[in-house]
Every structure is written in C-alpha cells, then in structure tokens.
Protein backbone atom coordinates (compact mmCIF):
# COMPACT_ATOMS: atom_id res chain seq x y z
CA UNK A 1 0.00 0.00 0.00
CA UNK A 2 1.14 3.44 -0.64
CA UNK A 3 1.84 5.01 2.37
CA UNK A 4 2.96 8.33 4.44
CA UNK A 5 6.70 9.13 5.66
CA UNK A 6 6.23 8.80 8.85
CA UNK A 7 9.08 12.16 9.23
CA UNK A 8 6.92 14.35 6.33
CA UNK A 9 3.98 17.06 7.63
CA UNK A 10 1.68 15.38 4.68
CA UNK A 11 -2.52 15.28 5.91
CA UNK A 12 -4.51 12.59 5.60
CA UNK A 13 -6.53 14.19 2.11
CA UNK A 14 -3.44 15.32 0.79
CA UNK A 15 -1.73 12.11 0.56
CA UNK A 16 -5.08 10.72 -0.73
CA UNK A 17 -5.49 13.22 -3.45
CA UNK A 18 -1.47 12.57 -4.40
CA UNK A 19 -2.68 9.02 -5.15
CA UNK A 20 -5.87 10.10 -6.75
CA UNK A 21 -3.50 12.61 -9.28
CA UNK A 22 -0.89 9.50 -9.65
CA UNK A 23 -3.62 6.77 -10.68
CA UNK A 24 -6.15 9.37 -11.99
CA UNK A 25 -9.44 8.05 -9.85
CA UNK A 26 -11.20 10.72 -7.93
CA UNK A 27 -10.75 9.80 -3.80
CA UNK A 28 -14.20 9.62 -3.53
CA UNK A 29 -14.77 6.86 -6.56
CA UNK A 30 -15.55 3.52 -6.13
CA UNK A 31 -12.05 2.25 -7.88
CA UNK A 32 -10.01 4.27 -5.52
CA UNK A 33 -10.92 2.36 -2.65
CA UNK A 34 -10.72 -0.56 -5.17
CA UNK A 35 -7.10 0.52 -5.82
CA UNK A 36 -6.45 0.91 -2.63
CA UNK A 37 -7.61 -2.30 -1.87
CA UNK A 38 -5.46 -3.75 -4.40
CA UNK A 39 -2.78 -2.40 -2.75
CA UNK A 40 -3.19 -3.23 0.70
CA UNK A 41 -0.66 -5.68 2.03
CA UNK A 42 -2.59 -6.67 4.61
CA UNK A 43 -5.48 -7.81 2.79
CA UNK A 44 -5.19 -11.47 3.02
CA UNK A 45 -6.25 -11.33 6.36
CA UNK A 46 -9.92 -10.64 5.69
CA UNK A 47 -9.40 -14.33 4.67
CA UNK A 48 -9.28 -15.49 8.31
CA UNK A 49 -12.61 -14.38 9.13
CA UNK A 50 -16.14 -15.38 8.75
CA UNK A 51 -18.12 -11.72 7.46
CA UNK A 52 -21.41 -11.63 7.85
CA UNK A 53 -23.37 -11.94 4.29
CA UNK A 54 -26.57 -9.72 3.92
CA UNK A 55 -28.88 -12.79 4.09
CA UNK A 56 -27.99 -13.54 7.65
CA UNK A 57 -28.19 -10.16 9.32
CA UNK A 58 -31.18 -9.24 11.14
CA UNK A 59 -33.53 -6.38 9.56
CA UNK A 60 -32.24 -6.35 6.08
CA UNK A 61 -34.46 -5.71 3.18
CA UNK A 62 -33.26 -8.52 0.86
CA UNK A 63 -35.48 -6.81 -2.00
CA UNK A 64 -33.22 -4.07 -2.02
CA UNK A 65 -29.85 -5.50 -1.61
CA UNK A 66 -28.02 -8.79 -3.10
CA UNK A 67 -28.56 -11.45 -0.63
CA UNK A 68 -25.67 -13.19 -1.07
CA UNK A 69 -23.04 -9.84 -1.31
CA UNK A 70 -21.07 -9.68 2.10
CA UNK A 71 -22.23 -6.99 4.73
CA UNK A 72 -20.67 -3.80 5.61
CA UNK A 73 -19.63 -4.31 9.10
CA UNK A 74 -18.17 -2.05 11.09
CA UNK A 75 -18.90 -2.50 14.60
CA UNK A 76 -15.83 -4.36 15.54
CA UNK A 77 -15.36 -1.71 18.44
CA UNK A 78 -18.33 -3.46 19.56
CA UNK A 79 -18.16 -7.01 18.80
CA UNK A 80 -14.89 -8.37 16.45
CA UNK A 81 -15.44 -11.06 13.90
CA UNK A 82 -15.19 -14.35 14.16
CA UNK A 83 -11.87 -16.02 13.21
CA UNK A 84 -12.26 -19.11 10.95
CA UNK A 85 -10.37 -21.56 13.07
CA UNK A 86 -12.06 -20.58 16.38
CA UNK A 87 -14.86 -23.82 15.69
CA UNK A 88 -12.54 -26.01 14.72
CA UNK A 89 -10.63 -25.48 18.17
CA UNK A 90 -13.41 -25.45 20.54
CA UNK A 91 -14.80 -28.42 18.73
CA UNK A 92 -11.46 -30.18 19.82
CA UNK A 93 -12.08 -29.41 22.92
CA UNK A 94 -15.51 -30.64 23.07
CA UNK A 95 -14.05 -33.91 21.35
CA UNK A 96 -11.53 -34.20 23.73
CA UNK A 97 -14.26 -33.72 26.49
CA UNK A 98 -16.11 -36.43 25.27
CA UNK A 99 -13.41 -39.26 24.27
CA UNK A 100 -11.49 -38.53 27.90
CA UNK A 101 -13.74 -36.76 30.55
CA UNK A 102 -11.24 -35.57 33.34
CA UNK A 103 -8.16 -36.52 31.56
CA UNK A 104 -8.72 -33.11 29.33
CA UNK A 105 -7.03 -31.38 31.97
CA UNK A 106 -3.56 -32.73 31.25
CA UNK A 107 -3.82 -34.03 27.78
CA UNK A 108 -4.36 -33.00 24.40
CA UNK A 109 -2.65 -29.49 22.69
CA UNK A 110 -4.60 -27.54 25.22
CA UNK A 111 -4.94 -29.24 28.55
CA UNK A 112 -7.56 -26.91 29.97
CA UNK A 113 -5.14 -27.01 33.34
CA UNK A 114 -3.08 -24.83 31.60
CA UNK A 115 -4.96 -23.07 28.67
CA UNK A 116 -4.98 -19.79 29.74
CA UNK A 117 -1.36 -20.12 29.50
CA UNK A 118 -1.12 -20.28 25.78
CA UNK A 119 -2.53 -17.49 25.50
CA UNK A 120 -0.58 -15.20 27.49
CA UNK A 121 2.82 -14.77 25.17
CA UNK A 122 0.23 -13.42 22.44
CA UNK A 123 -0.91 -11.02 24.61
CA UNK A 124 2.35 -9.92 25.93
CA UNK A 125 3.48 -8.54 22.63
CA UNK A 126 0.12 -7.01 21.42
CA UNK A 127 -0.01 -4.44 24.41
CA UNK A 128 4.08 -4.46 24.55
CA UNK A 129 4.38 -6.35 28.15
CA UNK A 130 6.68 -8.74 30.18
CA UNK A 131 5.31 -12.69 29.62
CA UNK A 132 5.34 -12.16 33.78
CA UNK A 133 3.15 -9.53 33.73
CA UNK A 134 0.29 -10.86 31.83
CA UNK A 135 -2.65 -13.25 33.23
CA UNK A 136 -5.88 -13.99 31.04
CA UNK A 137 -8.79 -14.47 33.52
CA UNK A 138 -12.10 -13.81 34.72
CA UNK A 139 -14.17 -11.13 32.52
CA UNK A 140 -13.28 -6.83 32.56
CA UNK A 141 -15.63 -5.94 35.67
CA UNK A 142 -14.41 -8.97 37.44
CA UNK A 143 -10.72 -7.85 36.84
CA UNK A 144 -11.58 -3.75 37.36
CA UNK A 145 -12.58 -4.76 41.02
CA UNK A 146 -9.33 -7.61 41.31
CA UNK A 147 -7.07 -4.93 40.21
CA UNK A 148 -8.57 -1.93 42.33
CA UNK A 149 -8.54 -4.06 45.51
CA UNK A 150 -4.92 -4.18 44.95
CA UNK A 151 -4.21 -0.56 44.35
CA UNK A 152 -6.92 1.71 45.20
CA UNK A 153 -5.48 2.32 48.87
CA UNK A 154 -7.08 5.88 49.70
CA UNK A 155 -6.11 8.04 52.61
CA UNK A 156 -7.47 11.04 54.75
CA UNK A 157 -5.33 12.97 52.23
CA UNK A 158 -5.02 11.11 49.00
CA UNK A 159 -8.20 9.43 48.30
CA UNK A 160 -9.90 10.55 44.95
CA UNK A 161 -10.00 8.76 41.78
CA UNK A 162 -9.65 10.65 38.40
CA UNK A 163 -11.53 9.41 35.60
CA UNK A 164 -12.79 10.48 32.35
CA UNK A 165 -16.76 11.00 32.09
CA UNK A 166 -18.55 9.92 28.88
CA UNK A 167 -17.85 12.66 26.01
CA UNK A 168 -16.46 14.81 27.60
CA UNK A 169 -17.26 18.32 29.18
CA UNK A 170 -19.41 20.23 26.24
CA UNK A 171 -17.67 24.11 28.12
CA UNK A 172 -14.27 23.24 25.79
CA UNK A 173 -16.59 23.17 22.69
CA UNK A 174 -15.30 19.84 22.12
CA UNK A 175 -16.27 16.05 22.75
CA UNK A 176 -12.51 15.47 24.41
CA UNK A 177 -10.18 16.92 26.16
CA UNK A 178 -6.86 17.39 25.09
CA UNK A 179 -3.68 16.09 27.10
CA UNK A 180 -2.25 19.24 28.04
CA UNK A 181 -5.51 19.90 29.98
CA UNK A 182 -5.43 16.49 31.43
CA UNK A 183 -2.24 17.15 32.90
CA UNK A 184 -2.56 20.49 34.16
CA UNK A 185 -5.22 19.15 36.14
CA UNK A 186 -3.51 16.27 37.19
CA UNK A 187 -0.16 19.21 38.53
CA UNK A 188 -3.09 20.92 40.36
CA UNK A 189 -4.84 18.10 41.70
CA UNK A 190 -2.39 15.30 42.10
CA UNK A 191 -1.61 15.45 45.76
CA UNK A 192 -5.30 14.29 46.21
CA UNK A 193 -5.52 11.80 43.79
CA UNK A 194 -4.86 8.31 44.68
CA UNK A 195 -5.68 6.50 41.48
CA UNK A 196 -6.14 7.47 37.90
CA UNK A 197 -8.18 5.04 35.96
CA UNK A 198 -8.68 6.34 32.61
CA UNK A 199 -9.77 4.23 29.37
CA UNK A 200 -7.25 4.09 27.00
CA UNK A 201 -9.30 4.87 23.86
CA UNK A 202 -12.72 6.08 24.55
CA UNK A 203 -15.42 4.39 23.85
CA UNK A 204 -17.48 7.50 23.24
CA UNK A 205 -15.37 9.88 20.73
CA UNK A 206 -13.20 7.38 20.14
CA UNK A 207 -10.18 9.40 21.64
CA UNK A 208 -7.21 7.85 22.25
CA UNK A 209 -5.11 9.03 25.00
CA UNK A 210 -1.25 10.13 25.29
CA UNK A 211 -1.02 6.86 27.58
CA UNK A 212 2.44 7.56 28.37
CA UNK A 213 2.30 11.00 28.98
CA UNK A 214 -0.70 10.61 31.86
CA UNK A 215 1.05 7.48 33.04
CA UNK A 216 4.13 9.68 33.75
CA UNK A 217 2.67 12.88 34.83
CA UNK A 218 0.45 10.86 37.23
CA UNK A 219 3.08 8.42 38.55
CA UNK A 220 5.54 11.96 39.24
CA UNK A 221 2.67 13.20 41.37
CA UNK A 222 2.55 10.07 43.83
CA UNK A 223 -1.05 8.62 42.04
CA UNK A 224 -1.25 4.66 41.20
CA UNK A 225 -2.06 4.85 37.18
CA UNK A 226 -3.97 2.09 35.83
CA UNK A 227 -5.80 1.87 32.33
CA UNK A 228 -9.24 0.26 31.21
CA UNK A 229 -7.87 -0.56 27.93
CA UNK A 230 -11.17 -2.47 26.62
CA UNK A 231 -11.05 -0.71 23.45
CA UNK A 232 -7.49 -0.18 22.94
CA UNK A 233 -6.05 -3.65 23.37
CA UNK A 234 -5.83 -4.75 19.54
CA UNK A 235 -6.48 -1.44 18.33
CA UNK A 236 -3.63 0.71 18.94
CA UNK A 237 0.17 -0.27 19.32
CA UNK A 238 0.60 -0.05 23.04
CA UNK A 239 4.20 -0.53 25.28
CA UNK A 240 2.77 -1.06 29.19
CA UNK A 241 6.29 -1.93 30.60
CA UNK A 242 8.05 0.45 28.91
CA UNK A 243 5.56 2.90 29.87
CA UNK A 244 5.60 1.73 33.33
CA UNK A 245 1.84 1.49 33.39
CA UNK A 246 1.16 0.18 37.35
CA UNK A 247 -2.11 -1.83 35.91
CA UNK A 248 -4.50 -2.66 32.98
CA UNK A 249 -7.21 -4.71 31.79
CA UNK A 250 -9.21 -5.25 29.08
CA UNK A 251 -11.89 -7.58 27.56
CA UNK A 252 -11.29 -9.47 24.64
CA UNK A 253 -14.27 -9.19 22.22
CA UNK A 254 -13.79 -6.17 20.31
CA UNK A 255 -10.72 -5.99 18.62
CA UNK A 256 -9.58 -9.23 20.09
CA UNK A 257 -12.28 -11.19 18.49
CA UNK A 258 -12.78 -13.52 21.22
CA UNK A 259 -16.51 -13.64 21.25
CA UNK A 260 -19.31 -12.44 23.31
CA UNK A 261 -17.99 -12.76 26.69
CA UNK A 262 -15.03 -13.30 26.03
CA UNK A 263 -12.03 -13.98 28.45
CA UNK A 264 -10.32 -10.81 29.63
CA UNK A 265 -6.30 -10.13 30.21
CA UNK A 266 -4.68 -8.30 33.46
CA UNK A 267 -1.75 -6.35 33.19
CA UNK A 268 0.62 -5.57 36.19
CA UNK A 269 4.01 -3.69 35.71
CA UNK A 270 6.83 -5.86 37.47
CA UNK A 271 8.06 -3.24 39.62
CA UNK A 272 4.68 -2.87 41.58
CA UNK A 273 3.62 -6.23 42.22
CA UNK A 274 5.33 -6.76 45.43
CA UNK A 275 4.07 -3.70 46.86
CA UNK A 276 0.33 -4.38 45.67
CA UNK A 277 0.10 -8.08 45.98
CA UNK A 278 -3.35 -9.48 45.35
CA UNK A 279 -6.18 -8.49 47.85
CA UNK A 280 -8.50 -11.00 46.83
CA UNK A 281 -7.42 -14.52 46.61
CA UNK A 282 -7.96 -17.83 44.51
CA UNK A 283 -6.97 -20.75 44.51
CA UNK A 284 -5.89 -20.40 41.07
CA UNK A 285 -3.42 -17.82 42.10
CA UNK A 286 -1.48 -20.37 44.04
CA UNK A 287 1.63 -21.51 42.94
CA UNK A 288 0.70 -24.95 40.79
CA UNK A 289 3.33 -26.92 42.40
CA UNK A 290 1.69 -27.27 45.33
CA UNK A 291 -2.06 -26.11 44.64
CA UNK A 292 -3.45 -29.68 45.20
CA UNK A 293 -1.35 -30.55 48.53
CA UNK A 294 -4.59 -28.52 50.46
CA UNK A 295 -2.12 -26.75 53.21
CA UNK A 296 -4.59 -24.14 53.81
CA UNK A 297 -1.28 -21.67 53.47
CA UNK A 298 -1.13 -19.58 50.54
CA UNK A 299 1.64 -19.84 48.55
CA UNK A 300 1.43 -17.51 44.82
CA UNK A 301 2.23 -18.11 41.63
CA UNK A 302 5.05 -16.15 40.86
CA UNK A 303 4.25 -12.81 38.71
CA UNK A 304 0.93 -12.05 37.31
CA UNK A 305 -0.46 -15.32 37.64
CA UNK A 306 -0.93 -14.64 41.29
CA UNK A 307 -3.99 -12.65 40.58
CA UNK A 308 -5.73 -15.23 39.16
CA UNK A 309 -8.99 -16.62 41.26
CA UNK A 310 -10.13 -19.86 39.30
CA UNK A 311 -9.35 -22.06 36.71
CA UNK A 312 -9.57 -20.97 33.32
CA UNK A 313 -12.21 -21.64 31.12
CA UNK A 314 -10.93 -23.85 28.06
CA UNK A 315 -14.24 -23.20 25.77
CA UNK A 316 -13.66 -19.58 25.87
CA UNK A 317 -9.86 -19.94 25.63
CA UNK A 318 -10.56 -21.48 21.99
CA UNK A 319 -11.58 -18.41 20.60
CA UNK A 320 -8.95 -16.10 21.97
CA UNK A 321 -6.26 -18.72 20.94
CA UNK A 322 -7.99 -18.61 17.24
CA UNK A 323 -7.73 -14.45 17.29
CA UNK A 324 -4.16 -14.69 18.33
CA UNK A 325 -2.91 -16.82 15.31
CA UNK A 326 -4.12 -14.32 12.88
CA UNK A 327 -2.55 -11.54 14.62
CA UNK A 328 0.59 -13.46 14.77
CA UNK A 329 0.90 -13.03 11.06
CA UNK A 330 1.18 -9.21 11.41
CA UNK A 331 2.51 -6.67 13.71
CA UNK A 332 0.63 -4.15 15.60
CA UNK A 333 2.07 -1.44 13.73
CA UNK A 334 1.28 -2.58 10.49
CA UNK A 335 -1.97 -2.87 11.52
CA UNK A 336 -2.02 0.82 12.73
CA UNK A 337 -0.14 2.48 9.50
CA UNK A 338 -3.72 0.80 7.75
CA UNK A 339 -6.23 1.70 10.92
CA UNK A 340 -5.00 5.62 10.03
CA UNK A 341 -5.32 4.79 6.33
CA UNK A 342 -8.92 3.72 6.85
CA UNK A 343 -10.15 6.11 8.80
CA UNK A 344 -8.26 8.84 7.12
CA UNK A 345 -10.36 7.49 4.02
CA UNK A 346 -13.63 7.59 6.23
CA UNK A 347 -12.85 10.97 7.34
CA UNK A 348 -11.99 12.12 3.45
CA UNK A 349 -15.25 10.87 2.66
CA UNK A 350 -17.47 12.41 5.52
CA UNK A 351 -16.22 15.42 4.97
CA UNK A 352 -16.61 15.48 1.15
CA UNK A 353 -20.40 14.70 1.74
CA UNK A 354 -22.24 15.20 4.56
CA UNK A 355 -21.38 18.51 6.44
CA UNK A 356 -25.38 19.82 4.45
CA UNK A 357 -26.97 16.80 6.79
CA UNK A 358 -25.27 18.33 9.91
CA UNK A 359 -22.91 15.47 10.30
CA UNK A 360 -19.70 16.03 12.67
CA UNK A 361 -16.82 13.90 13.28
CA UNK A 362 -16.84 14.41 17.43
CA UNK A 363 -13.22 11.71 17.39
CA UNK A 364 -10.44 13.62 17.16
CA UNK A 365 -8.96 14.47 13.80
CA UNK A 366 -5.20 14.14 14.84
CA UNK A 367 -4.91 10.61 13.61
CA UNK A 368 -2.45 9.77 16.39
CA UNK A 369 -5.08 10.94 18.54
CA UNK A 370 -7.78 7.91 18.01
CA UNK A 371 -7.71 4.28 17.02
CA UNK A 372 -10.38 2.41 14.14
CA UNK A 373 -13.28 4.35 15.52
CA UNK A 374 -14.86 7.53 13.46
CA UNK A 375 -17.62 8.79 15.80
CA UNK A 376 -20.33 11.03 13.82
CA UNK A 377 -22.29 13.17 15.78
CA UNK A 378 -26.04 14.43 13.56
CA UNK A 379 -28.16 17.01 14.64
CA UNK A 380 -31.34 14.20 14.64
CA UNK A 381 -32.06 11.31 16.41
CA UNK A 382 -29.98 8.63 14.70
CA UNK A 383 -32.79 6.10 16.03
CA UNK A 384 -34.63 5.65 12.94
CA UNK A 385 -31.18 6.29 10.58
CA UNK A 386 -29.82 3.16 11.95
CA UNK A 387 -33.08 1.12 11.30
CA UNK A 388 -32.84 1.98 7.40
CA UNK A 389 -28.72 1.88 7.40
CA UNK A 390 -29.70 -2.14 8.79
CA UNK A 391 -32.21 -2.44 6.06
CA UNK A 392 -29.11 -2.10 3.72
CA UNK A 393 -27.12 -4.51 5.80
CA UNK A 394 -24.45 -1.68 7.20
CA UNK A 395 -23.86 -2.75 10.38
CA UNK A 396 -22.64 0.34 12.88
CA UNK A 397 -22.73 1.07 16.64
CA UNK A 398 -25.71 3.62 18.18
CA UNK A 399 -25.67 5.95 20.99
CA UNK A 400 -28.51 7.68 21.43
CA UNK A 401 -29.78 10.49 21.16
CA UNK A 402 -27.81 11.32 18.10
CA UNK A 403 -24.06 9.44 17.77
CA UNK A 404 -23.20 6.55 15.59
CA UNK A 405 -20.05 5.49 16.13
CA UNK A 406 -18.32 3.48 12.85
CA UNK A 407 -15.08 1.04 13.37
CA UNK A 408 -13.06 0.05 9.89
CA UNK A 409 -11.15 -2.42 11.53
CA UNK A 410 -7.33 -2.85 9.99
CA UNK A 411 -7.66 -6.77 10.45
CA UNK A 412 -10.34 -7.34 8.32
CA UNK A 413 -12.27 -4.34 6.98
CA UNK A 414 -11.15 -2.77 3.72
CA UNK A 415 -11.20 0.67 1.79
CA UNK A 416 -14.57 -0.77 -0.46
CA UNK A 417 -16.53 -1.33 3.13
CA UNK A 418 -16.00 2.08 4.12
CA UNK A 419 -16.87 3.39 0.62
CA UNK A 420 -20.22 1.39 0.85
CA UNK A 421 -20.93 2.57 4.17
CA UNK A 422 -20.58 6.21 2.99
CA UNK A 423 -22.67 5.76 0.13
CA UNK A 424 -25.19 3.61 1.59
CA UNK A 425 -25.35 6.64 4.71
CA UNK A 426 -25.98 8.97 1.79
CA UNK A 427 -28.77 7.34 0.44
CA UNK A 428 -30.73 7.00 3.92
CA UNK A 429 -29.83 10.81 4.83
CA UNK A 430 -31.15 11.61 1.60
CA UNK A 431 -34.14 9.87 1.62
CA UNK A 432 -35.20 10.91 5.28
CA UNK A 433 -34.63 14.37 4.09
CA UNK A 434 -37.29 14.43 1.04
C-alpha cells in the first residue's frame, strides 16, 4: 500500500489526493478504494474471518440489496469477527471432552489445566508487556474490582480517583479533552488523587489518550495509574512496561475477536507487584506446584499469575487462541499504519459529503489521537437512521440520542466497506430528508 513518511507534515486528504493525481481516480470513486484495496498488504487477512453476508443479518431488506453480497460491518469496536479456526478449536475441545472426561485437563494441545497459559505470550506482545506480567482471567468488571482491591489504597489525604466521564465536558466546545488539559489538572490536583483510571481509547469519541504522557505525569505526582484498555487492546500499538503502566485490563471481544464474553487479560508492571500483591485470593493464584497438597497456606504463583482466582475456562480460551494466530501473522504497527489509512479514508469521505446533513466527526482528527473508531455526531435522532442503514445490511454502533459510532477495523475491513458505508449513509440521509 502506498503510504505516508512517517518524518513528512503530509494530511490525511493530501496524501489521498497525491494518489488520486498518480492513478487518476477521484478519492471519492468507487475504484479508488478498489485501488487501494489492491494495494493493501494486509489484505489477506480478511481471509481469516467469517463476514457476515446480507442474508444472515437481522432487519435487512433482501429486495433491495443482493442477498448473497457480504455486509458492511463495522462495529468491531463493539463485537470483532469471528476467526475461521475458532470452531474447529473449541470443537477439539468438546471432542476431547467427550473421548477422555477428566483426563482433558492434562492431555491434548490444550490441557484446559493450563490453557490460559497459551494465550498469554500473544498477549504480551500485542499491548508491549513482560510474559510475567500478563494473566488472562475472569471477565473486565471482574478484573476492574481484582485490580482496584490491589491498588486503590485511599487516605485522609489522597483518596480521589480521576476518571474520564462519557464525552467529555461540552464548556471546551469539544467532545474530548486534550492532554495538556489532562495534565494540568492532574499538577493541580495530584496530591489528592490516589488513582487514575482512565480508558485508554474512549469508547465515546473514540479518543485515544497520550497513555504515556498521563502514566508519567500521574506516577511523578505520587497517584497509582492504571488503564481500562477495553477498546485499545488490539487497536492501537501499546508498550505497558516500557511505559511503566502500574495496571491494565481489558476484555477481549472487540478488537480481540474472542466472542461475546469473552475472556479478559490483566496487566501488572513488574516493579509494583510486590508492593500491591493481590487483595483478593484464589486458589488459582497459588503456585501450581503445590495447589493440590490442600495446606490451607497460601503460597502464589510467581508474577501475574498470582492474581488469578479460578481455573480458566478452556471453551472460551478457543476463541482467543484462534484471534491470536491471525494476529501473529502481522505486527501491531502494520496494523495501525492501515487503521490511520482507513479512517483517514472515512474521514476524506465524511467530509466530502455530509457537512449539508449536519454530520460532525466528534473523534479527534489528529490521527495519532484515536484508534479504528470515526464517531459522527447528527443534529437528529440517529434512532430511525440506523433502522434503514440495517435495512441495507451496514452494520454500525448507536448511541442515542444522536451518535453513531463506525469502526473500519485494519484486520479485516477494507477501503470498499468504508466506501459502501458512505454511500449507503448517503442514500438514507437523503431519503429521510425528502
């Protein structure tokens, strides 16, 4: 794919209209995201996914689409796709389950003793972490109030914790807030502040945040830093021990494509696990050596693994084990230089054509400032837009009264789905409006 230097002050639409003089397609033609398409080096792995066809999705109108034409889904900031190999493992597990009963837990290439444990190298390198400082259990809200028992320790003094509300505060005139004002408030407020728990990207605007630069403003001013990273894990490159991030967690069904549910992943930074052990134990954080002698003395697993409560669910570590193979054949930042090309296209397109139906982008337009997610702000209730966008099998995300939020996702979403979803918005807008 044609691309940006990285070191060159080149927008988003002028790069795209560079391309659009070189090949002589207008951006906003249907064979420029075709060529762009063509181009994309990462295409092949759409091919490890199942997409949803239009004859499958609830509430399409087949009369006015081809039933058998693929979808245009982007909601995987809600719910990722499903990765082609994830039946075929948790059918070996329910194989194994049924030739060997209890013997599944030591047998087999997943012994669901240890299952959560093949996961945990993948995770390590897509959010940039120690293999020691990584544990997959339990589900996000589980792991929120595992990791918070550990390190929210108020005081008289020091007892508040800072997080972001919703969009945020409408007196900047914007739907974020930029770092600089995050950490002048942090310098003012610091000394009271005994945790900051922000979300990495959020899930809102879409805004992702200068992780490092909070992290170490925060961590200068005596506060524990952790991050809900929900919709930032597999989204964004991110480097937790480098960053020296005291915590994380995250879920695994957006951009992990772990399904409904799926398992979630705790992060905790070497250096602070000794002076935050867990607060609430398990008897899957002991140390496995030993777990079945019954001594009634608890002896942890050394690193992460401590946290853990109970044993791992093997069914739902099928589908995370599936998602992690197909981002093993890419890197993070590959995947982000084509997230910015994406929704640098979306943006392009957005603003070519809709500013007359009162259509804002509320996500930031600093492309280093937000991950997949486009958030479009319209000056109607998007209730009844969404119902017709469905009829036309363009699957997006809703918050009422008036946001949809729209996710090209780099590992399987290509420059053609976002042209369809712009035209196919068009049309609707266009037809509410006669």
């Amino acid at each position: 794919m044609e691309s940006m230097n990285a070191e060159q002050d080149v927008s988003l639409k002028s790069f795209f209209d560079t391309i659009a003089v070189q090949h002589g397609i207008p951006v906003t033609d249907a064979a420029f995201a075709k060529h762009m398409d063509e181009q994309d080096p990462l295409k092949h792995l759409r091919d490890h996914f199942l997409y949803p066809r239009m004859r499958d999705l609830d509430g399409v109108d087949l009369s006015a689409v081809d039933e058998s034409e693929e979808a245009i889904y982007l909601c995987g900031n809600s719910l990722g796709l499903q990765p082609k190999n994830t039946k075929h493992l948790v059918e070996r597990e329910l194989d194994k389950w049924a030739k060997m009963g209890v013997q599944g837990h030591k047998a087999g290439e997943m012994p669901w003793a240890e299952c959560d444990l093949l996961l945990v190298d993948g995770q390590a390198e897509i959010v940039g972490a120690r293999t020691d400082e990584i544990s997959v259990m339990n589900s996000l809200t589980v792991n929120l109030h595992v990791l918070m028992a550990a390190f929210y320790k108020p005081t008289p003094t020091r007892k508040v914790v800072l997080m972001e509300t919703k969009p945020f505060p409408s007196d900047f005139g914007r739907s974020w807030l930029t770092t600089d004002e995050i950490l002048t408030y942090l310098d003012a407020h610091g000394d009271s502040i005994a945790l900051v728990l922000f979300s990495g990207v959020n899930y809102y605007s879409g805004q992702y945040f200068d992780i490092p630069r909070i992290t170490s403003v925060g961590k200068a001013k005596g506060c524990v830093v952790g991050w809900d990273l929900a919709h930032a894990a597999g989204n964004v490159p991110l480097k937790l021990h480098e960053w020296k991030v005291d915590f994380a967690t995250w879920c695994s069904y957006k951009y992990l494509n772990s399904g409904c549910g799926g398992l979630s992943v705790v992060f905790v930074h070497e250096e602070v696990m000794n002076s935050h052990p867990p607060a609430l134990w398990g008897w899957w954080g002991h140390c496995a050596a030993t777990r079945f002698d019954m001594t009634n003395e608890m002896e942890f697993e050394k690193g992460c693994l401590a946290y853990r409560i109970s044993h791992p669910p093997a069914l739902l570590a099928c589908p995370m084990l599936a998602s992690l193979q197909v981002f093993k054949l890419t890197t993070m930042e590959s995947l982000r230089r084509k997230s910015i090309m994406l929704t640098g296209y979306l943006e392009y397109l957005i603003d070519s054509y809709l500013s007359e139906h009162h259509c804002e982008i509320i996500t930031p337009r600093n492309p280093e400032e937000r991950g997949c997610q486009i958030s479009l702000k319209f000056s109607r209730n998007v209730r009844s837009l969404n119902e017709h966008l469905k009829k036309r099998g363009i699957v997006c995300d809703v918050r009422l009264p008036n946001v949809i939020r729209v996710t090209p996702v780099h590992l399987y979403n290509s420059f053609t789905d976002v042209y369809r979803f712009v035209n196919g918005l068009l049309d609707v807008l266009g037809k509410l409006r006669a």
